[in-house]
mmCIF file of C-alpha atoms in Angstrom:
data_model
loop_
_atom_site.group_PDB
_atom_site.id
_atom_site.type_symbol
_atom_site.label_atom_id
_atom_site.label_comp_id
_atom_site.label_asym_id
_atom_site.label_seq_id
_atom_site.Cartn_x
_atom_site.Cartn_y
_atom_site.Cartn_z
ATOM 1 C CA GLY H 1 0.000 0.000 0.000
ATOM 2 C CA GLN H 2 0.941 3.667 -0.152
ATOM 3 C CA GLN H 3 3.395 4.816 2.506
ATOM 4 C CA LEU H 4 4.633 8.212 3.549
ATOM 5 C CA ASN H 5 8.054 8.699 5.117
ATOM 6 C CA GLN H 6 8.069 11.642 7.467
ATOM 7 C CA SER H 7 11.240 13.058 8.993
ATOM 8 C CA PRO H 8 12.562 13.763 11.449
ATOM 9 C CA GLN H 9 10.684 11.511 13.876
ATOM 10 C CA SER H 10 11.328 13.942 16.718
ATOM 11 C CA MET H 11 12.818 17.379 17.262
ATOM 12 C CA PHE H 12 14.044 19.124 20.396
ATOM 13 C CA ILE H 13 14.493 22.857 19.905
ATOM 14 C CA GLN H 14 14.769 26.111 21.821
ATOM 15 C CA GLU H 15 11.886 28.543 21.880
ATOM 16 C CA GLY H 16 12.272 31.054 19.059
ATOM 17 C CA GLU H 17 14.036 28.673 16.675
ATOM 18 C CA ASP H 18 12.724 27.787 13.245
ATOM 19 C CA VAL H 19 11.551 24.228 12.491
ATOM 20 C CA SER H 20 11.549 22.260 9.264
ATOM 21 C CA MET H 21 10.067 18.826 8.599
ATOM 22 C CA ASN H 22 9.311 16.920 5.432
ATOM 23 C CA CYS H 23 7.387 14.056 3.958
ATOM 24 C CA THR H 24 8.202 11.865 0.971
ATOM 25 C CA SER H 25 6.260 9.206 -0.874
ATOM 26 C CA SER H 26 6.816 6.650 -3.600
ATOM 27 C CA SER H 27 3.373 7.552 -4.963
ATOM 28 C CA ILE H 28 1.971 10.724 -6.480
ATOM 29 C CA PHE H 29 -0.684 12.591 -4.523
ATOM 30 C CA ASN H 30 -3.152 15.208 -5.729
ATOM 31 C CA THR H 31 -3.311 16.980 -2.387
ATOM 32 C CA TRP H 32 -0.935 17.299 0.565
ATOM 33 C CA LEU H 33 -2.190 18.167 4.026
ATOM 34 C CA TRP H 34 -0.428 19.015 7.286
ATOM 35 C CA TYR H 35 -2.064 18.319 10.660
ATOM 36 C CA LYS H 36 -1.138 18.939 14.298
ATOM 37 C CA GLN H 37 -2.242 16.597 17.070
ATOM 38 C CA ASP H 38 -2.229 17.521 20.750
ATOM 39 C CA PRO H 39 -2.335 14.844 23.479
ATOM 40 C CA GLY H 40 -5.781 13.321 23.857
ATOM 41 C CA GLU H 41 -7.173 15.084 20.800
ATOM 42 C CA GLY H 42 -7.726 14.324 17.147
ATOM 43 C CA PRO H 43 -5.560 15.833 14.398
ATOM 44 C CA VAL H 44 -6.368 19.413 13.402
ATOM 45 C CA LEU H 45 -5.760 20.619 9.854
ATOM 46 C CA LEU H 46 -3.088 23.328 9.551
ATOM 47 C CA ILE H 47 -2.462 23.729 5.830
ATOM 48 C CA ALA H 48 -3.788 22.173 2.610
ATOM 49 C CA LEU H 49 -1.865 22.169 -0.694
ATOM 50 C CA TYR H 50 -3.548 21.455 -4.007
ATOM 51 C CA LYS H 51 -1.023 22.134 -6.804
ATOM 52 C CA ALA H 52 2.518 20.972 -7.506
ATOM 53 C CA GLY H 53 4.921 23.749 -6.564
ATOM 54 C CA GLU H 54 2.343 25.558 -4.424
ATOM 55 C CA LEU H 55 3.693 27.455 -1.427
ATOM 56 C CA THR H 56 1.129 28.329 1.250
ATOM 57 C CA SER H 57 1.403 30.149 4.567
ATOM 58 C CA ASN H 58 -0.763 30.177 7.663
ATOM 59 C CA GLY H 59 0.684 32.628 10.167
ATOM 60 C CA ARG H 60 4.116 31.342 11.171
ATOM 61 C CA LEU H 61 3.595 28.124 9.215
ATOM 62 C CA THR H 62 4.679 27.674 5.597
ATOM 63 C CA ALA H 63 4.219 24.508 3.546
ATOM 64 C CA GLN H 64 5.120 23.541 -0.001
ATOM 65 C CA PHE H 65 3.783 20.904 -2.409
ATOM 66 C CA GLY H 66 6.772 19.346 -4.170
ATOM 67 C CA ILE H 67 7.156 19.668 -7.940
ATOM 68 C CA THR H 68 7.229 15.881 -8.369
ATOM 69 C CA ARG H 69 3.982 15.596 -6.307
ATOM 70 C CA LYS H 70 5.761 13.014 -4.179
ATOM 71 C CA ASP H 71 6.912 15.250 -1.351
ATOM 72 C CA SER H 72 6.022 18.192 0.868
ATOM 73 C CA PHE H 73 7.631 20.187 3.631
ATOM 74 C CA LEU H 74 6.417 22.260 6.568
ATOM 75 C CA ASN H 75 8.318 25.123 8.180
ATOM 76 C CA ILE H 76 7.463 26.795 11.477
ATOM 77 C CA SER H 77 9.164 30.102 12.150
ATOM 78 C CA ALA H 78 9.972 31.565 15.570
ATOM 79 C CA SER H 79 8.606 28.607 17.549
ATOM 80 C CA ILE H 80 6.557 29.224 20.695
ATOM 81 C CA PRO H 81 5.570 26.814 23.506
ATOM 82 C CA SER H 82 2.103 26.124 22.044
ATOM 83 C CA ASP H 83 3.746 24.664 18.916
ATOM 84 C CA VAL H 84 4.536 21.547 20.961
ATOM 85 C CA GLY H 85 2.775 18.480 19.605
ATOM 86 C CA ILE H 86 2.901 15.884 16.859
ATOM 87 C CA TYR H 87 2.784 17.027 13.243
ATOM 88 C CA PHE H 88 1.466 14.699 10.552
ATOM 89 C CA CYS H 89 1.628 14.972 6.807
ATOM 90 C CA ALA H 90 -1.101 13.305 4.759
ATOM 91 C CA GLY H 91 -1.394 12.656 1.053
ATOM 92 C CA GLN H 92 -4.753 12.435 -0.611
ATOM 93 C CA GLY H 93 -5.438 10.133 -3.512
ATOM 94 C CA ALA H 94 -8.741 8.681 -4.652
ATOM 95 C CA GLN H 95 -10.706 10.298 -1.811
ATOM 96 C CA LYS H 96 -8.551 8.575 0.830
ATOM 97 C CA LEU H 97 -5.915 10.058 3.138
ATOM 98 C CA VAL H 98 -2.608 8.311 3.835
ATOM 99 C CA PHE H 99 -0.774 9.651 6.902
ATOM 100 C CA GLY H 100 2.912 9.818 7.742
ATOM 101 C CA GLN H 101 4.278 8.535 11.038
ATOM 102 C CA GLY H 102 4.465 11.991 12.574
ATOM 103 C CA THR H 103 7.134 14.388 13.841
ATOM 104 C CA ARG H 104 7.087 15.021 17.588
ATOM 105 C CA LEU H 105 8.125 18.595 18.394
ATOM 106 C CA THR H 106 9.424 19.455 21.860
ATOM 107 C CA ILE H 107 10.356 23.031 22.766
ATOM 108 C CA ASN H 108 12.686 24.043 25.587
ATOM 109 C CA PRO H 109 11.715 27.443 26.981
ATOM 110 C CA GLU M 1 -20.780 24.553 14.986
ATOM 111 C CA ALA M 2 -20.526 21.506 17.206
ATOM 112 C CA GLY M 3 -17.633 19.179 16.435
ATOM 113 C CA VAL M 4 -17.482 15.429 15.947
ATOM 114 C CA ALA M 5 -18.592 13.705 19.158
ATOM 115 C CA GLN M 6 -17.168 10.349 20.184
ATOM 116 C CA SER M 7 -17.806 8.119 23.164
ATOM 117 C CA PRO M 8 -16.545 6.668 25.342
ATOM 118 C CA ARG M 9 -13.229 8.541 25.710
ATOM 119 C CA TYR M 10 -11.489 5.563 27.271
ATOM 120 C CA LYS M 11 -12.180 1.850 27.399
ATOM 121 C CA ILE M 12 -10.246 -1.007 28.977
ATOM 122 C CA ILE M 13 -11.277 -4.563 28.137
ATOM 123 C CA GLU M 14 -9.825 -8.041 28.344
ATOM 124 C CA LYS M 15 -8.809 -9.862 25.191
ATOM 125 C CA ARG M 16 -11.593 -11.822 23.550
ATOM 126 C CA GLN M 17 -14.221 -9.413 24.909
ATOM 127 C CA SER M 18 -16.280 -7.217 22.600
ATOM 128 C CA VAL M 19 -16.403 -3.429 22.516
ATOM 129 C CA ALA M 20 -18.319 -0.740 20.639
ATOM 130 C CA PHE M 21 -17.526 2.883 19.887
ATOM 131 C CA TRP M 22 -19.986 5.575 18.929
ATOM 132 C CA CYS M 23 -19.589 8.625 16.682
ATOM 133 C CA ASN M 24 -21.902 11.556 16.014
ATOM 134 C CA PRO M 25 -20.610 13.558 13.034
ATOM 135 C CA ILE M 26 -20.991 17.260 12.351
ATOM 136 C CA SER M 27 -24.549 17.996 11.282
ATOM 137 C CA GLY M 28 -24.973 17.765 7.529
ATOM 138 C CA HIS M 29 -21.721 15.923 6.880
ATOM 139 C CA ALA M 30 -22.451 13.093 4.465
ATOM 140 C CA THR M 31 -19.051 11.401 4.692
ATOM 141 C CA LEU M 32 -17.879 9.636 7.845
ATOM 142 C CA TYR M 33 -14.549 7.924 8.478
ATOM 143 C CA TRP M 34 -13.201 5.609 11.160
ATOM 144 C CA TYR M 35 -9.433 5.598 11.676
ATOM 145 C CA GLN M 36 -7.199 3.462 13.881
ATOM 146 C CA GLN M 37 -4.161 5.198 15.385
ATOM 147 C CA ILE M 38 -1.657 2.906 17.052
ATOM 148 C CA LEU M 39 0.738 4.592 19.492
ATOM 149 C CA GLY M 40 3.589 6.271 17.633
ATOM 150 C CA GLN M 41 1.927 6.041 14.222
ATOM 151 C CA GLY M 42 -0.315 8.139 12.041
ATOM 152 C CA PRO M 43 -4.025 7.391 11.664
ATOM 153 C CA LYS M 44 -4.932 4.532 9.338
ATOM 154 C CA LEU M 45 -8.286 4.499 7.565
ATOM 155 C CA LEU M 46 -10.514 1.573 8.535
ATOM 156 C CA ILE M 47 -13.783 2.419 6.805
ATOM 157 C CA GLN M 48 -15.429 5.284 4.935
ATOM 158 C CA PHE M 49 -19.191 5.866 4.662
ATOM 159 C CA GLN M 50 -21.021 8.098 2.225
ATOM 160 C CA ASN M 51 -24.417 8.662 3.880
ATOM 161 C CA ASN M 52 -25.260 5.129 5.061
ATOM 162 C CA GLY M 53 -23.358 3.267 2.352
ATOM 163 C CA VAL M 54 -19.799 1.912 2.583
ATOM 164 C CA VAL M 55 -17.347 3.536 0.144
ATOM 165 C CA ASP M 56 -14.108 1.893 1.286
ATOM 166 C CA ASP M 57 -13.571 -0.842 3.859
ATOM 167 C CA SER M 58 -10.485 -2.386 2.283
ATOM 168 C CA GLN M 59 -8.395 -1.991 5.467
ATOM 169 C CA LEU M 60 -11.061 -3.131 7.919
ATOM 170 C CA PRO M 61 -10.268 -6.544 9.511
ATOM 171 C CA LYS M 62 -13.689 -7.910 8.739
ATOM 172 C CA ASP M 63 -13.247 -11.107 10.732
ATOM 173 C CA ARG M 64 -13.481 -9.092 13.955
ATOM 174 C CA PHE M 65 -14.363 -5.493 13.103
ATOM 175 C CA SER M 66 -17.743 -4.242 11.930
ATOM 176 C CA ALA M 67 -19.225 -0.806 11.451
ATOM 177 C CA GLU M 68 -22.586 0.605 10.579
ATOM 178 C CA ARG M 69 -24.105 3.986 9.941
ATOM 179 C CA LEU M 70 -27.842 3.749 10.253
ATOM 180 C CA LYS M 71 -29.900 6.581 8.751
ATOM 181 C CA GLY M 72 -26.714 8.202 7.470
ATOM 182 C CA VAL M 73 -25.946 10.049 10.708
ATOM 183 C CA ASP M 74 -24.464 8.337 13.789
ATOM 184 C CA SER M 75 -22.074 5.444 13.417
ATOM 185 C CA THR M 76 -20.838 2.599 15.593
ATOM 186 C CA LEU M 77 -17.630 0.597 15.260
ATOM 187 C CA LYS M 78 -17.498 -2.799 16.942
ATOM 188 C CA ILE M 79 -14.671 -5.191 17.682
ATOM 189 C CA GLN M 80 -15.514 -8.789 18.547
ATOM 190 C CA PRO M 81 -13.442 -10.510 19.831
ATOM 191 C CA ALA M 82 -10.721 -8.019 20.724
ATOM 192 C CA LYS M 83 -7.011 -8.844 20.498
ATOM 193 C CA LEU M 84 -4.077 -7.229 22.282
ATOM 194 C CA GLU M 85 -2.944 -5.594 19.030
ATOM 195 C CA ASP M 86 -6.258 -3.734 18.794
ATOM 196 C CA SER M 87 -5.058 -1.375 21.541
ATOM 197 C CA ALA M 88 -5.125 2.022 19.854
ATOM 198 C CA VAL M 89 -7.015 5.286 19.581
ATOM 199 C CA TYR M 90 -10.064 5.028 17.333
ATOM 200 C CA LEU M 91 -10.775 8.311 15.598
ATOM 201 C CA CYS M 92 -13.946 9.317 13.826
ATOM 202 C CA ALA M 93 -13.944 12.096 11.232
ATOM 203 C CA SER M 94 -16.640 13.635 9.065
ATOM 204 C CA SER M 95 -16.748 15.860 6.011
ATOM 205 C CA LEU M 96 -19.170 17.371 3.531
ATOM 206 C CA GLY M 97 -17.672 15.245 0.784
ATOM 207 C CA GLY M 98 -13.911 15.478 0.461
ATOM 208 C CA ALA M 99 -11.267 13.516 2.331
ATOM 209 C CA ARG M 100 -10.391 16.550 4.495
ATOM 210 C CA GLY M 101 -12.498 15.564 7.459
ATOM 211 C CA THR M 102 -12.829 17.133 10.899
ATOM 212 C CA PHE M 103 -11.681 14.704 13.571
ATOM 213 C CA GLY M 104 -13.221 13.885 16.910
ATOM 214 C CA SER M 105 -11.119 13.473 20.059
ATOM 215 C CA GLY M 106 -11.091 9.692 19.724
ATOM 216 C CA THR M 107 -11.644 6.681 21.963
ATOM 217 C CA ARG M 108 -8.549 5.201 23.560
ATOM 218 C CA LEU M 109 -8.885 1.412 23.748
ATOM 219 C CA THR M 110 -6.632 -0.706 25.908
ATOM 220 C CA VAL M 111 -6.887 -4.475 25.562
ATOM 221 C CA VAL M 112 -5.305 -6.427 28.431
#
């Protein structure tokens, strides 16, 4: 089946630093999505990307849909304590979402 | 608008017992999904409903898992009999039609 490789698996950073994570796939996707999951909650959509090469921002978050349609990255600028959580990429094909394994972000104040 | 409601929040059962989870989607959302999220992994789709019909259940272990969505609104997911490897968070999501659903908070199942 389709698999997404998300890296890094975990990150430990200082407050105020920038963060970068990415997701790669062996399959082409029509849409890339980035979610954040807090403990005890379901994933919440952060950014959706619909076209190859698209670069989209949401506040301090910026994500790009790779030209090959097989990868995407998410950047967080000037991290703050509430950015702590697990970030998931998801690729959409044929009305179904395939999720990556997640990147756990920990921030030292 | 009210979000996706799931119950119970937590459930602990012994292996070989049965368990059921309930989901109430956002009002008007025709599409409903059940996902399984094992600790340390991303959610994996189990079953997708469009109104009260099944669109995709290719990853549902049908020998022990079943799901229904009567009247195209609420849905229940059942496991019978449960195995240790079924320990996970079961997430329900709903959408107007696309795959970008809104997730509920999930039910954490522990099988001992």
